[in-house]
Short mmCIF file of C-alpha atoms in Angstrom, two decimals:
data_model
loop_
_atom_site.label_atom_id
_atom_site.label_comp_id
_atom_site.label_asym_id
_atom_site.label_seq_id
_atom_site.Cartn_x
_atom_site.Cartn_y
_atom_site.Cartn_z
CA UNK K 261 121.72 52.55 -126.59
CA UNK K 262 123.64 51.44 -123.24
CA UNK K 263 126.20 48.56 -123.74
CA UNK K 264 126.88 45.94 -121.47
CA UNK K 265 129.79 43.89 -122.16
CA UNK K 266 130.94 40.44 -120.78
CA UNK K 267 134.55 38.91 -120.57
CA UNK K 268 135.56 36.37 -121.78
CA UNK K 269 133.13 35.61 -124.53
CA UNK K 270 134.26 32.27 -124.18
CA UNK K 271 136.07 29.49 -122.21
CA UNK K 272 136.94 26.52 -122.07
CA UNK K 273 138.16 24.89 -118.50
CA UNK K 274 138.97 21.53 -116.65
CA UNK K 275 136.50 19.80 -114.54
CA UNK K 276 137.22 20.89 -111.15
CA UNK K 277 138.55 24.44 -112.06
CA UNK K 278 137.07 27.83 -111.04
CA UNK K 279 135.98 30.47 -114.16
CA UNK K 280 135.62 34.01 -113.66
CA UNK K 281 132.88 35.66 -116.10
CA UNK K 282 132.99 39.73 -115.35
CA UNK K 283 129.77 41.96 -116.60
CA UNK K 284 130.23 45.56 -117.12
CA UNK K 285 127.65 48.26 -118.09
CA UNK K 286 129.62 50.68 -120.15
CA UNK K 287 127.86 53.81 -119.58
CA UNK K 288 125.18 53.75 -117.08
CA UNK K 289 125.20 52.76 -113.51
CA UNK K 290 122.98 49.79 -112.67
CA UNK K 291 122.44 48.90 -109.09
CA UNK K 292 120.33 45.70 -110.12
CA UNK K 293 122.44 43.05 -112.93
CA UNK K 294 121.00 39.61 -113.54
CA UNK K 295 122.76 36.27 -114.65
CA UNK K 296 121.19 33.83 -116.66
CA UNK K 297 121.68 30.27 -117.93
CA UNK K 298 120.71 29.10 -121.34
CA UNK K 299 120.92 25.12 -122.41
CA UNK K 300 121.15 24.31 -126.28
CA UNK K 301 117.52 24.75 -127.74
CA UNK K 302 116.46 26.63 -124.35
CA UNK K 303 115.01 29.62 -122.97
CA UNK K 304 116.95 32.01 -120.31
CA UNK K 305 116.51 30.69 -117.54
CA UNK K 306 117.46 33.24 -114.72
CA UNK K 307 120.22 32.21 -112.23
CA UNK K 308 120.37 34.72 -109.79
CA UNK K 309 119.53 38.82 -109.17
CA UNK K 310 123.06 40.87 -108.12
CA UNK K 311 122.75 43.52 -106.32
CA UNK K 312 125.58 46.09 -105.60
CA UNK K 313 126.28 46.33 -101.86
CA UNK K 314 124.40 43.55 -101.07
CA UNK K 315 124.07 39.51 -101.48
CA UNK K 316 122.76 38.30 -104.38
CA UNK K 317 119.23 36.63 -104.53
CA UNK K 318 119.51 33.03 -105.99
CA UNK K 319 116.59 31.52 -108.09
CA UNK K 320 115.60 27.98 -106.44
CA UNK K 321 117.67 25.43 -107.20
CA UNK K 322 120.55 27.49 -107.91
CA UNK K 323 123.01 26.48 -105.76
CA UNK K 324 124.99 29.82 -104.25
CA UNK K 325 128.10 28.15 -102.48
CA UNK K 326 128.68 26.95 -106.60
CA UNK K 327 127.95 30.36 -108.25
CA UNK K 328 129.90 33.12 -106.41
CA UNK K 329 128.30 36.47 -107.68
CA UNK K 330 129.98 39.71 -106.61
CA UNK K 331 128.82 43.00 -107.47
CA UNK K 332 131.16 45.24 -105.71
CA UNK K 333 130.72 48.46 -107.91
CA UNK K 334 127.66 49.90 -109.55
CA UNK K 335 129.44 48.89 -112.85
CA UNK K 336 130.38 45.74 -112.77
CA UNK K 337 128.96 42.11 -111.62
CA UNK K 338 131.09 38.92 -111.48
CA UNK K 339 129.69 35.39 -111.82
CA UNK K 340 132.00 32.60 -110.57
CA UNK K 341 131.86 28.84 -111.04
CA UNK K 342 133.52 26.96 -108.56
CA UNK K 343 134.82 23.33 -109.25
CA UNK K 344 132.79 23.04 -112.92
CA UNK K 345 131.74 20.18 -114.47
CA UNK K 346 130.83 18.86 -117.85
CA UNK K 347 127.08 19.99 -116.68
CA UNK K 348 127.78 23.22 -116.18
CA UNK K 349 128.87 23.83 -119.85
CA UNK K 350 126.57 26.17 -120.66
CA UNK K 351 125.83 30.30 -122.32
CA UNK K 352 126.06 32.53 -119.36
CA UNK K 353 124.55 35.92 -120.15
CA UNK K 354 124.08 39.15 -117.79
CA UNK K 355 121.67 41.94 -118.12
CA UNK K 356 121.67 45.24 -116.45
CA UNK K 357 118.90 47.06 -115.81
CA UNK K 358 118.93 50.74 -116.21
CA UNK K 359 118.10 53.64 -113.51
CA UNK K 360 114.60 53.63 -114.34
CA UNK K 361 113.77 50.30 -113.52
CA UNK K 362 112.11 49.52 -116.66
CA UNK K 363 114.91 48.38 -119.52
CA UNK K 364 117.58 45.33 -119.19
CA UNK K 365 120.58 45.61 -121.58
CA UNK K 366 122.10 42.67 -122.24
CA UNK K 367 125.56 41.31 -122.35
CA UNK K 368 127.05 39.26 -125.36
CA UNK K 369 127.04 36.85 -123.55
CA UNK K 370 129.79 33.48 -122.58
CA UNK K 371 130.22 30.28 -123.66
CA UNK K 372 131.40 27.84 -121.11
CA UNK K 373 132.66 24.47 -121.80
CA UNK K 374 133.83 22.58 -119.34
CA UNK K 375 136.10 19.45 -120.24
CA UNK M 19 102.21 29.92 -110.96
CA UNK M 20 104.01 32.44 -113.36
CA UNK M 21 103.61 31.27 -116.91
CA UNK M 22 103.89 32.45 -120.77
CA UNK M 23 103.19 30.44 -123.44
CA UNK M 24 104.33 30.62 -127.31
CA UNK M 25 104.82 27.84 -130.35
CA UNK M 26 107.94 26.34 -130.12
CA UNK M 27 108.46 26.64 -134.13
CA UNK M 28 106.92 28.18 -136.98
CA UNK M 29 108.12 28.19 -140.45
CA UNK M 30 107.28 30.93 -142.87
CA UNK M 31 108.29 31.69 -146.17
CA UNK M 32 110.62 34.59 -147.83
CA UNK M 33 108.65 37.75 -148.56
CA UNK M 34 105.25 36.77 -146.32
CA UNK M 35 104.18 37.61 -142.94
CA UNK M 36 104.55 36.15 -139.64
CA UNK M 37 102.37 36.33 -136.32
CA UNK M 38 104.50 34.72 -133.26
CA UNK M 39 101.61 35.01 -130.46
CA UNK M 40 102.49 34.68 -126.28
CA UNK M 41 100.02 34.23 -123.63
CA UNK M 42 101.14 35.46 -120.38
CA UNK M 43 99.84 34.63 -116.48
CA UNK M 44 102.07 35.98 -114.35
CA UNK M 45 102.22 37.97 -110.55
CA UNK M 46 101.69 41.87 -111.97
CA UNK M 47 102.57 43.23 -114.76
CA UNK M 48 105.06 45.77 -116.23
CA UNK M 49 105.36 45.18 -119.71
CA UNK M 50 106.06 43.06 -122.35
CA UNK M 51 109.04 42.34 -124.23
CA UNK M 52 110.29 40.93 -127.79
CA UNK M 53 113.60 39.76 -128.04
CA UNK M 54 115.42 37.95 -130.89
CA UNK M 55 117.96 35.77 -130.50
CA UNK M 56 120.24 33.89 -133.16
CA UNK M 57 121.74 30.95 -132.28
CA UNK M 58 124.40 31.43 -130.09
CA UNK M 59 124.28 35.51 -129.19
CA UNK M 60 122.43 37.06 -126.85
CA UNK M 61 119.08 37.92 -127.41
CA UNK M 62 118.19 41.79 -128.78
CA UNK M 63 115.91 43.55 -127.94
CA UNK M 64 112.80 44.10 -130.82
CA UNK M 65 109.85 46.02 -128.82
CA UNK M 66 108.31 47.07 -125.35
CA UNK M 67 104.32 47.06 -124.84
CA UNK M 68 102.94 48.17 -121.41
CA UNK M 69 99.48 49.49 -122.83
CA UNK M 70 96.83 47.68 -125.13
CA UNK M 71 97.44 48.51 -128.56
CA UNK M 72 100.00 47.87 -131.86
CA UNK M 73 103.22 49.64 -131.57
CA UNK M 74 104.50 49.36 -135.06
CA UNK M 75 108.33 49.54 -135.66
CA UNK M 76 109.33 49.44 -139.37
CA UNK M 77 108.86 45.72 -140.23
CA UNK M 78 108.15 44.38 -136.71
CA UNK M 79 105.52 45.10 -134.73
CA UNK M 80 103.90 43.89 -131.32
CA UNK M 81 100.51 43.77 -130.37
CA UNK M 82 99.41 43.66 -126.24
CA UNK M 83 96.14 42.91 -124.73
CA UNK M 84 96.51 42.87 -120.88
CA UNK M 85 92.83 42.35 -120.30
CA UNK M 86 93.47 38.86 -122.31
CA UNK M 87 96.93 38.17 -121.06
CA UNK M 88 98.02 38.50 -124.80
CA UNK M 89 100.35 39.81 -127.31
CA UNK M 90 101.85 38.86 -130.70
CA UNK M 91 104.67 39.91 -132.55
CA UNK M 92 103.95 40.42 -136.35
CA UNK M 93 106.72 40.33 -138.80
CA UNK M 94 106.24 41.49 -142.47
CA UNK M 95 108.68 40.95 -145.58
CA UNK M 96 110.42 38.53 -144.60
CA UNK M 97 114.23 38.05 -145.04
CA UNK M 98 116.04 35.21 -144.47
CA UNK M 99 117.94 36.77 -141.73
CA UNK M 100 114.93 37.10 -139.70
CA UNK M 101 115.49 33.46 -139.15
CA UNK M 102 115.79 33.24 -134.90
CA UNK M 103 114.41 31.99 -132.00
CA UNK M 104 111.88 35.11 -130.57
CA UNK M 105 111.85 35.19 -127.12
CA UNK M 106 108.73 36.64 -125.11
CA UNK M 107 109.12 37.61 -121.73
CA UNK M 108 107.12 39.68 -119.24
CA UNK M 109 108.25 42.06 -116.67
CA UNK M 110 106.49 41.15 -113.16
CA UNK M 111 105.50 43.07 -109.92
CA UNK M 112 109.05 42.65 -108.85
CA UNK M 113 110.49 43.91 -112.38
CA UNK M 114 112.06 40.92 -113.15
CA UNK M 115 112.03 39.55 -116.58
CA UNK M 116 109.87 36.13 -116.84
CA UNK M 117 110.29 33.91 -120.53
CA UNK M 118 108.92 31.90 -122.58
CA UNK M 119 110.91 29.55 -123.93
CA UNK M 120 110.75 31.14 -127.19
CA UNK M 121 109.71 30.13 -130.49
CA UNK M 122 112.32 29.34 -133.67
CA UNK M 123 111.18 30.94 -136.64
CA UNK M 124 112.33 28.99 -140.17
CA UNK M 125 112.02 30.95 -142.87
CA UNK M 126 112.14 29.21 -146.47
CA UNK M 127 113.25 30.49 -149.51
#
């Protein structure tokens, strides 16, 4: 099946710092990648929709000038966290979804703690 | 609204069989999805209905009724590995992926 890996798996940053978290489909091209948000004892709850070549739609109450997504090549998405707090600790995974519209493969996904 | 409902926790014993159920409302629809998810991965995918009917797949399988917004995911011999949150989600008019907030099987020896 496709593979969609995420980098780093985990980190662990001080409050006020900016994280990087890269998602790469292996061997497919996806156009359309998706970040999500899960909270201990929580659903996914989905962040934003990346699309490459174009700005990313943000879910409400998602703020976008905090989460910097970037999807500058049809195999890879990058999430950024600007100035992170303690509340932003959190498992950030990414999906892709496939050229037929219909599957998302997900990424391991990565732990953020923020000091 | 877009909603989908499931229990929060069952508990189920080694051996026996399972029925998770999820009640959708949502804006279109373009399938439904099982996921499992132990703590701390990402969730995997377990099975894809987008007609009414049982699509069986070795120990799992899903049920869908779109007419009644419904589907359940039926697990048989349990192990104790099966022990996971299972995630339901539906795919709307815009194929994106709507959740429940999934429902944390216990299984008991």
């Amino acid at each position: 099946g496709a593979v969609v890996s995420q980098h780093p798996s985990w980190v662990i940053c001080k409050s006020g710092t900016s994280v990087k978290i890269e998602c790469r489909s292996l061997d497919f091209q996806a156009t359309t990648m998706f970040w999500y948000r899960q909270f201990p004892k929580q659903s996914l709850m989905l962040m934003a929709t990346s699309n490459e070549g174009s700005k990313a739609t943000y879910e409400q109450g998602v703020e976008k000038d905090k989460f910097l997504i970037n999807h500058a090549s049809l195999t890879l998405s990058t999430l950024t966290v600007t100035s992170a707090h303690p509340e932003d600790s959190s498992f950030y995974i990414c999906s892709a979804r496939d050229p037929s519209g219909s599957w998302q493969f997900f990424g391991p996904g990565t732990r953020l703690t923020v000091l | 609204g877009q909603n989908i409902d499931q229990p929060t926790e069952m508990t189920a014993t080694e051996g026996a069989i399972v029925q998770i159920n999820c009640t959708y409302q949502t804006s279109g629809f373009n399938g439904l999805f099982w996921y499992q998810q132990h703590a701390g991965e990402a969730p995997t995918f377990l099975s894809y209905n987008v007609l009414d009917g049982l699509e069986e797949k070795g120990r799992f399988s899903s049920f869908l009724s779109r007419s009644k917004g419904y589907s359940y995911l039926l697990l048989k011999e349990l192990q104790m590995k099966d022990s996971a949150s299972y995630l339901c989600a539906v795919m709307d008019s815009n194929y994106q992926l709507i959740w429940g907030a999934g429902t944390k099987l216990i299984i008991k020896p």
